[in-house]
Short mmCIF file of C-alpha atoms in Angstrom, two decimals:
data_model
loop_
_atom_site.label_atom_id
_atom_site.label_comp_id
_atom_site.label_asym_id
_atom_site.label_seq_id
_atom_site.Cartn_x
_atom_site.Cartn_y
_atom_site.Cartn_z
CA MET T 1 -6.83 31.02 -17.21
CA SER T 2 -5.55 28.09 -17.84
CA GLU T 3 -8.73 25.48 -17.70
CA TRP T 4 -5.88 22.95 -17.27
CA THR T 5 -3.20 22.68 -13.21
CA SER T 6 -1.13 19.70 -14.24
CA SER T 7 0.08 18.16 -18.14
CA VAL T 8 1.28 14.40 -19.43
CA GLY T 9 4.18 14.19 -21.82
CA ALA T 10 3.31 12.19 -25.17
CA THR T 11 5.93 9.58 -24.36
CA GLN T 12 4.37 9.18 -21.02
CA LEU T 13 0.86 9.20 -22.22
CA ALA T 14 2.45 6.37 -24.57
CA ARG T 15 3.84 4.27 -21.89
CA LEU T 16 -0.14 4.19 -20.18
CA LEU T 17 -1.63 3.21 -23.20
CA ARG T 18 0.58 0.34 -23.64
CA SER T 19 0.97 -0.34 -20.11
CA GLN T 20 -3.02 -0.84 -19.80
CA ARG T 21 -3.59 -2.48 -23.12
CA ALA T 22 -0.15 -5.66 -23.01
CA GLY T 23 -1.61 -9.13 -23.20
CA SER T 24 -5.39 -7.85 -24.08
CA THR T 25 -7.17 -6.37 -26.39
CA ALA T 26 -10.46 -3.73 -26.51
CA THR T 27 -13.66 -4.54 -27.39
CA ASP T 28 -17.62 -3.82 -26.43
CA PRO T 29 -19.57 -4.97 -24.54
CA ALA T 30 -20.99 -7.79 -27.51
CA GLY T 31 -17.22 -8.26 -27.83
CA ARG T 32 -16.53 -6.83 -30.75
CA ARG T 33 -13.02 -5.46 -31.31
CA LEU T 34 -13.54 -1.69 -30.91
CA PRO T 35 -12.08 0.57 -33.69
CA ALA T 36 -8.10 2.51 -33.56
CA TYR T 37 -9.87 5.71 -31.67
CA ARG T 38 -12.00 3.78 -29.85
CA ALA T 39 -9.54 1.48 -28.52
CA LEU T 40 -7.46 5.00 -27.71
CA ALA T 41 -9.94 7.01 -26.32
CA ASP T 42 -11.55 3.51 -24.06
CA GLY T 43 -7.97 3.83 -23.19
CA VAL T 44 -7.25 7.64 -21.88
CA ARG T 45 -10.68 7.72 -20.22
CA LEU T 46 -9.78 4.46 -18.18
CA LEU T 47 -6.60 5.99 -17.18
CA VAL T 48 -9.17 8.81 -15.76
CA LEU T 49 -10.96 6.60 -14.00
CA GLU T 50 -8.30 5.57 -12.03
CA GLY T 51 -6.77 8.59 -11.42
CA ARG T 52 -3.28 7.52 -12.82
CA VAL T 53 -4.22 10.65 -15.48
CA PRO T 54 -5.64 13.17 -13.30
CA VAL T 55 -8.36 14.96 -13.77
CA ALA T 56 -7.95 18.84 -15.45
CA THR T 57 -4.13 18.04 -17.11
CA ARG T 58 -3.96 18.96 -20.70
CA LEU T 59 -3.25 16.05 -22.57
CA PRO T 60 -0.55 16.78 -25.58
CA ALA T 61 -1.12 18.22 -28.67
CA GLU T 62 -2.58 15.67 -31.71
CA ARG T 63 0.69 15.65 -33.49
CA GLU T 64 2.76 14.81 -30.63
CA LEU T 65 0.20 11.66 -29.42
CA ALA T 66 0.38 10.33 -33.17
CA THR T 67 3.64 9.99 -33.38
CA ALA T 68 4.49 8.50 -29.72
CA LEU T 69 2.36 6.11 -30.71
CA SER T 70 2.54 5.00 -34.41
CA VAL T 71 -0.93 5.95 -35.77
CA SER T 72 -2.37 8.79 -37.71
CA ARG T 73 -3.26 11.98 -36.63
CA THR T 74 -6.24 11.52 -37.72
CA THR T 75 -7.06 8.47 -35.22
CA ILE T 76 -6.54 10.93 -32.63
CA ALA T 77 -7.98 13.41 -33.53
CA ALA T 78 -10.93 11.04 -33.67
CA ALA T 79 -10.30 10.00 -30.06
CA TYR T 80 -10.42 13.13 -28.64
CA GLU T 81 -13.51 14.36 -30.30
CA TYR T 82 -15.45 10.49 -28.91
CA LEU T 83 -13.94 11.48 -25.01
CA ARG T 84 -15.31 15.64 -25.24
CA ALA T 85 -18.59 13.90 -26.60
CA ALA T 86 -18.80 11.48 -23.62
CA GLY T 87 -17.90 14.13 -21.29
CA PHE T 88 -13.90 13.16 -20.49
CA LEU T 89 -12.00 15.85 -22.32
CA GLU T 90 -12.38 20.20 -23.51
CA SER T 91 -11.00 21.93 -25.22
CA ARG T 92 -10.61 25.78 -25.94
CA ARG T 93 -8.60 26.96 -29.17
CA GLY T 94 -5.66 27.78 -27.67
CA ALA T 95 -5.03 25.92 -24.74
CA GLY T 96 -5.26 22.48 -25.77
CA SER T 97 -7.03 19.85 -23.92
CA TRP T 98 -7.64 18.82 -20.43
CA THR T 99 -9.26 15.59 -19.10
CA SER T 100 -13.00 16.31 -18.04
CA VAL T 101 -15.59 14.31 -16.09
CA PRO T 102 -19.08 14.65 -17.28
CA GLY T 103 -21.61 15.77 -14.76
CA GLY T 104 -22.89 13.85 -12.00
CA HIS T 105 -20.17 11.10 -12.10
CA PRO T 106 -17.94 10.89 -9.04
CA LEU T 107 -14.23 12.88 -8.92
CA PRO T 108 -11.87 9.89 -9.54
CA THR T 109 -9.37 8.43 -7.26
CA ARG T 110 -6.55 6.49 -7.57
CA GLY T 111 -8.81 3.23 -6.74
CA LEU T 112 -6.84 2.38 -2.82
CA GLU T 113 -9.22 4.35 -0.40
CA PRO T 114 -12.19 2.59 1.43
CA LEU T 115 -15.42 2.53 0.28
CA PRO T 116 -17.66 5.46 3.05
CA PRO T 117 -19.44 3.31 5.37
CA GLU T 118 -22.47 3.58 4.28
CA SER T 119 -21.77 1.78 0.79
CA THR T 120 -20.87 -1.58 2.14
CA GLY T 121 -24.13 -2.65 2.05
CA SER T 122 -24.71 -1.94 -1.62
CA MET T 123 -20.61 -2.56 -2.53
CA ILE T 124 -18.29 -5.47 -1.59
CA ASP T 125 -15.26 -3.99 -1.16
CA LEU T 126 -11.71 -6.01 -2.97
CA GLY T 127 -9.77 -2.45 -2.83
CA CYS T 128 -8.89 -2.31 1.12
CA ALA T 129 -6.90 -4.55 2.81
CA ALA T 130 -8.92 -4.01 6.10
CA PRO T 131 -10.76 -6.14 7.65
CA THR T 132 -14.16 -5.55 10.75
CA ALA T 133 -13.60 -5.31 13.80
CA THR T 134 -12.78 -8.60 16.25
CA GLU T 135 -15.43 -8.18 18.48
CA PRO T 136 -16.03 -8.28 21.45
CA TRP T 137 -12.18 -7.46 21.82
CA LEU T 138 -12.99 -3.96 20.36
CA THR T 139 -15.39 -2.92 22.17
CA ARG T 140 -14.20 -4.59 25.96
CA ALA T 141 -10.46 -2.68 25.06
CA MET T 142 -12.20 0.40 24.47
CA GLN T 143 -13.38 -0.12 27.93
CA GLY T 144 -10.90 -1.07 29.40
CA ALA T 145 -9.20 2.59 28.31
CA LEU T 146 -11.87 4.25 29.53
CA GLU T 147 -11.12 2.71 33.04
CA GLU T 148 -6.95 4.02 33.46
CA LEU T 149 -8.16 7.11 31.09
CA PRO T 150 -9.05 9.50 34.26
CA LEU T 151 -5.22 9.06 35.23
CA TYR T 152 -3.92 10.38 32.09
CA ALA T 153 -6.62 13.26 32.06
CA HIS T 154 -5.35 15.06 34.17
CA THR T 155 -1.62 15.90 32.41
CA HIS T 156 -2.00 17.80 29.03
CA GLY T 157 -1.89 14.25 26.90
CA ASP T 158 0.69 15.34 24.42
CA TYR T 159 3.27 11.92 23.76
CA PRO T 160 5.19 12.41 20.90
CA ALA T 161 6.59 9.41 21.62
CA GLY T 162 3.66 8.05 22.36
CA LEU T 163 2.29 6.22 26.37
CA PRO T 164 5.22 4.56 28.19
CA VAL T 165 3.06 2.37 29.47
CA LEU T 166 2.52 1.45 25.72
CA ARG T 167 6.18 1.36 24.61
CA GLU T 168 7.36 -0.65 27.27
CA THR T 169 4.75 -3.40 26.22
CA ILE T 170 5.61 -3.03 22.92
CA ALA T 171 9.67 -3.33 23.91
CA ALA T 172 8.92 -6.60 25.99
CA ARG T 173 6.35 -8.07 22.62
CA TYR T 174 9.84 -7.71 20.62
CA THR T 175 12.09 -9.09 23.65
CA ALA T 176 9.29 -12.00 23.85
CA ARG T 177 10.18 -12.60 19.84
CA GLY T 178 14.04 -13.02 19.91
CA VAL T 179 15.00 -8.90 19.17
CA PRO T 180 16.17 -7.53 22.27
CA THR T 181 14.58 -3.84 22.90
CA MET T 182 14.17 -0.39 25.32
CA PRO T 183 11.39 0.79 25.15
CA GLU T 184 13.23 4.05 24.50
CA GLN T 185 13.47 2.42 21.29
CA ILE T 186 9.62 2.65 20.44
CA MET T 187 7.76 5.29 19.64
CA ILE T 188 4.00 5.07 18.70
CA THR T 189 2.77 6.97 15.13
CA THR T 190 -1.37 7.11 13.77
CA GLY T 191 -1.20 4.63 11.92
CA ALA T 192 1.69 2.56 9.78
CA MET T 193 1.67 4.80 6.88
CA GLY T 194 2.08 7.94 9.78
CA ALA T 195 5.17 5.62 10.59
CA MET T 196 6.16 5.60 7.08
CA ALA T 197 5.31 9.10 6.40
CA ALA T 198 8.30 10.16 9.73
CA LEU T 199 10.67 7.78 8.28
CA VAL T 200 10.60 9.08 4.33
CA ARG T 201 10.99 12.89 5.93
CA LEU T 202 14.19 11.88 8.24
CA PHE T 203 15.61 9.17 5.99
CA ALA T 204 14.61 10.33 1.83
CA GLY T 205 15.24 14.19 1.04
CA ARG T 206 14.15 15.85 -2.30
CA GLY T 207 15.90 13.50 -5.45
CA GLU T 208 16.54 10.89 -3.30
CA ARG T 209 16.15 6.84 -4.19
CA VAL T 210 14.45 4.72 -2.29
CA ALA T 211 14.71 1.51 -3.55
CA VAL T 212 11.10 -0.48 -3.58
CA ASP T 213 10.17 -4.37 -3.57
CA SER T 214 8.56 -4.43 -7.75
CA PRO T 215 4.98 -4.72 -6.56
CA SER T 216 4.43 -3.27 -3.53
CA TYR T 217 2.33 -2.23 -1.06
CA ALA T 218 0.54 1.60 -3.84
CA ASN T 219 -0.20 3.34 -0.41
CA ILE T 220 2.97 3.58 0.90
CA LEU T 221 4.51 4.21 -3.32
CA GLN T 222 2.54 7.20 -3.65
CA LEU T 223 3.75 8.39 -0.57
CA ILE T 224 7.21 8.26 -1.22
CA ARG T 225 6.86 9.66 -4.63
CA GLU T 226 4.52 13.17 -2.70
CA GLU T 227 7.86 13.40 -1.10
CA ASP T 228 9.45 14.22 -4.20
CA CYS T 229 12.36 10.60 -3.92
CA ARG T 230 13.48 8.65 -6.17
CA LEU T 231 11.69 4.81 -6.75
CA VAL T 232 14.28 2.33 -7.40
CA PRO T 233 11.84 -0.86 -8.20
CA VAL T 234 13.04 -3.96 -7.38
CA ALA T 235 11.27 -7.34 -8.94
CA MET T 236 9.86 -9.81 -6.37
CA GLY T 237 10.37 -13.25 -7.17
CA GLU T 238 7.68 -16.14 -8.75
CA GLY T 239 5.02 -16.54 -7.25
CA LEU T 240 6.08 -16.71 -3.40
CA ALA T 241 9.10 -17.21 -3.68
CA GLY T 242 9.90 -13.62 -2.11
CA TRP T 243 13.16 -11.14 -2.73
CA ASP T 244 15.77 -11.64 -5.78
CA LEU T 245 18.25 -11.38 -3.63
CA PRO T 246 20.98 -11.08 -7.17
CA ALA T 247 18.55 -7.77 -8.60
CA TRP T 248 19.03 -6.62 -5.20
CA ARG T 249 22.19 -7.00 -4.72
CA GLN T 250 22.92 -4.95 -7.60
CA VAL T 251 20.52 -2.41 -6.87
CA LEU T 252 22.23 -1.40 -2.94
CA ARG T 253 25.73 -1.19 -5.06
CA ASP T 254 24.60 0.29 -8.12
CA ALA T 255 22.11 2.36 -7.04
CA ALA T 256 22.74 3.58 -3.68
CA PRO T 257 19.92 3.81 -2.37
CA ARG T 258 19.26 6.08 0.87
CA MET T 259 16.36 4.01 1.85
CA ALA T 260 14.79 0.64 1.28
CA TYR T 261 11.70 -0.92 1.87
CA VAL T 262 9.93 -4.28 2.02
CA ILE T 263 7.69 -5.80 3.31
CA ALA T 264 9.36 -9.77 4.70
CA ASP T 265 6.21 -10.97 6.08
CA TYR T 266 3.45 -12.36 3.78
CA HIS T 267 4.09 -9.57 1.15
CA ASN T 268 1.43 -7.13 -0.29
CA PRO T 269 0.07 -7.88 -2.49
CA THR T 270 2.05 -10.52 -3.56
CA GLY T 271 2.07 -12.80 0.15
CA ALA T 272 5.03 -14.22 -0.11
CA LEU T 273 7.19 -14.64 2.71
CA ALA T 274 11.54 -14.32 3.13
CA SER T 275 12.94 -16.87 4.58
CA GLU T 276 15.84 -16.34 7.36
CA ASP T 277 18.11 -16.72 5.32
CA LYS T 278 16.82 -14.36 2.28
CA ARG T 279 16.61 -11.32 5.50
CA ARG T 280 19.38 -11.69 6.69
CA GLU T 281 21.29 -11.99 3.34
CA LEU T 282 19.53 -8.24 2.20
CA VAL T 283 20.53 -7.05 5.62
CA GLU T 284 23.84 -7.70 5.21
CA ALA T 285 23.99 -6.09 1.81
CA ALA T 286 21.46 -2.98 2.91
CA ARG T 287 24.38 -2.19 6.00
CA ARG T 288 27.27 -2.40 3.15
CA ALA T 289 26.14 0.09 0.44
CA GLY T 290 24.50 2.33 3.95
CA THR T 291 21.02 2.20 2.52
CA THR T 292 18.62 1.82 5.56
CA LEU T 293 16.78 -0.87 5.25
CA ILE T 294 12.73 -0.47 6.55
CA ALA T 295 10.94 -3.25 7.15
CA ASP T 296 6.81 -3.41 7.46
CA GLU T 297 5.56 -6.19 9.93
CA THR T 298 2.20 -5.05 9.80
CA MET T 299 0.73 -8.55 8.17
CA GLY T 300 3.52 -10.41 10.08
CA GLU T 301 1.00 -11.90 12.46
CA LEU T 302 -1.97 -13.03 10.05
CA THR T 303 -0.32 -16.18 9.56
CA LEU T 304 -3.18 -17.64 8.21
CA GLU T 305 -2.13 -22.13 8.16
CA GLU T 306 -2.44 -22.66 12.63
CA ALA T 307 1.30 -25.08 12.28
CA ASP T 308 2.89 -22.71 10.25
CA ARG T 309 3.52 -20.33 13.67
CA ALA T 310 5.92 -22.67 14.95
CA SER T 311 8.84 -21.86 12.59
CA LEU T 312 7.96 -18.73 11.35
CA PRO T 313 11.17 -16.86 10.24
CA CYS T 314 12.70 -14.07 12.79
CA PRO T 315 11.81 -11.11 12.33
CA VAL T 316 14.02 -8.52 10.07
CA ALA T 317 15.24 -6.63 12.66
CA ALA T 318 17.56 -10.20 14.66
CA PHE T 319 20.01 -9.63 11.85
CA ASP T 320 21.00 -5.93 13.02
CA PRO T 321 21.93 -6.17 16.46
CA ALA T 322 23.91 -3.43 16.79
CA GLY T 323 20.47 -1.76 15.06
CA SER T 324 22.50 0.37 13.03
CA THR T 325 20.67 -0.73 9.42
CA VAL T 326 17.00 -1.98 10.31
CA ILE T 327 14.18 0.05 11.63
CA THR T 328 10.51 -1.99 11.62
CA VAL T 329 7.03 -0.25 11.72
CA GLY T 330 4.39 -2.09 12.95
CA SER T 331 0.80 -1.69 13.19
CA ALA T 332 -2.81 -2.53 14.97
CA SER T 333 -4.42 -2.23 12.06
CA LYS T 334 -4.17 -5.22 10.15
CA ALA T 335 -4.18 -8.16 13.38
CA PHE T 336 -6.90 -6.02 14.20
CA TRP T 337 -8.76 -3.09 13.15
CA ALA T 338 -7.43 -0.58 11.61
CA GLY T 339 -9.49 1.87 12.66
CA LEU T 340 -8.09 2.02 15.84
CA ARG T 341 -4.80 4.26 13.53
CA ILE T 342 -2.26 3.35 16.46
CA GLY T 343 1.69 2.11 14.68
CA TRP T 344 4.82 2.24 15.57
CA VAL T 345 8.61 2.31 14.69
CA ARG T 346 11.03 -0.30 16.10
CA ALA T 347 14.34 1.36 15.44
CA ALA T 348 17.71 2.73 17.35
CA PRO T 349 17.09 5.24 20.60
CA GLU T 350 18.93 8.14 17.69
CA VAL T 351 16.44 7.86 15.29
CA VAL T 352 13.60 7.22 18.00
CA ARG T 353 14.30 11.42 19.22
CA SER T 354 14.99 12.80 15.70
CA LEU T 355 11.54 11.40 15.20
CA VAL T 356 9.92 12.22 18.36
CA SER T 357 11.39 15.84 17.91
CA ALA T 358 10.45 16.44 14.08
CA ARG T 359 6.91 15.24 15.12
CA ALA T 360 6.26 18.40 17.11
CA TYR T 361 5.39 20.29 13.58
CA ALA T 362 3.40 17.40 11.91
CA ASP T 363 0.80 15.54 14.20
CA LEU T 364 2.36 16.44 18.00
CA GLY T 365 1.60 12.58 18.79
CA SER T 366 -1.19 9.44 18.55
CA PRO T 367 -4.70 9.11 20.72
CA VAL T 368 -4.68 8.43 24.37
CA LEU T 369 -7.16 6.38 24.46
CA GLU T 370 -6.38 4.49 21.11
CA GLN T 371 -3.50 3.64 22.84
CA LEU T 372 -4.68 2.53 26.37
CA ALA T 373 -7.38 0.35 24.51
CA VAL T 374 -3.36 -1.36 22.25
CA ASN T 375 -1.98 -1.47 25.05
CA TRP T 376 -4.80 -3.77 27.07
CA LEU T 377 -5.43 -6.36 24.14
CA MET T 378 -1.43 -6.69 24.30
CA THR T 379 -0.94 -7.28 27.98
CA GLY T 380 -4.03 -9.59 28.49
CA GLU T 381 -5.63 -12.58 26.35
CA GLY T 382 -7.46 -10.01 24.41
CA TRP T 383 -4.73 -9.36 21.83
CA GLU T 384 -4.42 -13.41 21.38
CA SER T 385 -8.00 -14.12 20.99
CA ALA T 386 -8.47 -11.29 19.02
CA VAL T 387 -6.13 -11.37 16.30
CA GLY T 388 -6.79 -15.85 16.38
CA LEU T 389 -10.87 -14.40 14.76
CA ARG T 390 -8.79 -12.33 12.43
CA ARG T 391 -6.99 -15.45 11.04
CA ALA T 392 -10.11 -17.70 11.04
CA GLN T 393 -11.83 -14.16 9.26
CA ALA T 394 -8.41 -13.96 6.51
CA ARG T 395 -9.08 -17.81 6.62
CA GLN T 396 -12.51 -18.36 5.32
CA SER T 397 -12.42 -15.78 3.15
CA ARG T 398 -9.17 -16.27 1.35
CA ASP T 399 -10.95 -19.94 1.02
CA ALA T 400 -13.44 -18.84 -0.17
CA LEU T 401 -11.85 -16.62 -3.11
CA VAL T 402 -9.37 -19.23 -4.08
CA ALA T 403 -13.08 -21.73 -4.82
CA ALA T 404 -14.11 -19.66 -6.56
CA LEU T 405 -11.82 -18.47 -8.97
CA GLY T 406 -11.19 -22.03 -9.97
CA GLU T 407 -14.43 -23.08 -10.40
CA GLN T 408 -15.35 -19.48 -12.87
CA LEU T 409 -11.69 -18.55 -14.12
CA PRO T 410 -9.92 -21.44 -14.27
CA GLU T 411 -7.07 -19.74 -16.46
CA TRP T 412 -5.97 -17.34 -13.83
CA GLU T 413 -3.74 -18.55 -12.08
CA PHE T 414 -1.10 -17.73 -8.40
CA GLU T 415 -0.86 -19.39 -5.97
CA VAL T 416 -2.38 -19.63 -2.12
CA PRO T 417 -0.58 -17.35 0.43
CA ARG T 418 0.14 -19.01 3.57
CA GLY T 419 -0.26 -15.53 6.35
CA GLY T 420 -1.88 -11.80 5.39
CA LEU T 421 -4.97 -9.69 3.38
CA THR T 422 -3.91 -10.83 -0.09
CA LEU T 423 -4.40 -12.48 -3.74
CA TRP T 424 -1.97 -12.52 -6.46
CA VAL T 425 -3.55 -13.81 -9.59
CA ARG T 426 -2.32 -13.60 -12.99
CA THR T 427 -4.92 -12.69 -14.97
CA GLY T 428 -4.24 -13.80 -18.48
CA GLY T 429 -3.28 -10.51 -19.75
CA LEU T 430 -6.30 -8.61 -18.00
CA SER T 431 -5.84 -4.91 -17.43
CA GLY T 432 -6.19 -4.12 -14.00
CA SER T 433 -8.88 -1.04 -15.11
CA ARG T 434 -10.81 -3.47 -17.06
CA ILE T 435 -11.48 -5.70 -14.20
CA ALA T 436 -11.76 -2.33 -12.20
CA GLU T 437 -14.60 -1.25 -14.39
CA ALA T 438 -16.25 -4.42 -14.88
CA GLY T 439 -16.38 -5.43 -11.21
CA GLU T 440 -18.17 -2.49 -10.19
CA ARG T 441 -21.13 -2.66 -12.99
CA PHE T 442 -21.24 -5.94 -10.67
CA GLY T 443 -20.60 -4.43 -7.41
CA VAL T 444 -17.70 -5.47 -6.79
CA ARG T 445 -14.73 -3.26 -6.38
CA VAL T 446 -10.97 -4.01 -7.32
CA PRO T 447 -8.57 -1.10 -7.21
CA SER T 448 -7.14 -0.93 -10.78
#
């Protein structure tokens, strides 16, 4: 039986290694340049640790990788031997060589999963944009939900479209923002990820093209990949400029993607806020191409500068009055607390009906108590008060991080975002995987 469960081609591995090393030089802890075989071994080790090359992946034959990297076969053989000695490679005659991790070492992830709660005292986690709950509002919301729960305890408890009261509340909030919405246009989901998973399954089957910002929210990109869709990346504009509309128009016209996923409000990770003109133009371009445009609004309420709140652009859905092109995804996770796991979809009623029908084969519905808690917050003063606390926390954290980077790493380049929970930094060519490895040594977790 084979010891490996997947494989990586020589060309693909060479591409991963080159992108990892772009603009940086592999050195040892003393700053000395590593020999070529050590630099290669170090690169493969980092790819395994960050999960970009999974454990138990068969590596290319020495001759194939030497050709792809334009180095000698001796260099590849020495790198493989070094990896074997370090516990990151296993080999067997006739079966090839495959990746592994040394005994006692935790299995690598993509660096996107939050740390377990018991680790928070020993590690600063910059890899998960999900701050702690804004008390006392979480406790008050759960107490309010418990008071309402007896009414629902006399039912079967399955609400595939969501609790009617919460659907009405969220619809009213969209209407107040200038986007007239009926409760029939709202489906409550298990977080924004649950919403996106349902939408990808409905609109983008195996092999379908999905256009996405580049960069974009890594968890959503991975979700789309795992549904066997074909990602079509569209580069973001420089700094906080937001979308590159000429590039989007070209992709929508030439690739004709079935679906597009964008973050207009404090983009993750760049922090860009798309202007009204860009929103209008992108919706028009998607409509002409017949592309369903998914607008992620999960960061939308996290405007950190008080002066900006009175002049925010209209929601993306405001430029699609017929409701035939834009679907909106929202969530309580970023603005309030990720632990509630309550999100929602705003779409045309027929789309909501299709999503609800398909839900019978997924999770059936979201927890009643958590839905009642979100409704309690949104129908009283709780939501605005809690989100106000979240904004203050995020603003304080942003300002502290910006000050520290300016003092300690003045050569790094970035623009200060005016909202959201992310800071996008040019690191002078230092790769994310090397920053992540260094961070682990100092108790700071950064996703590679």
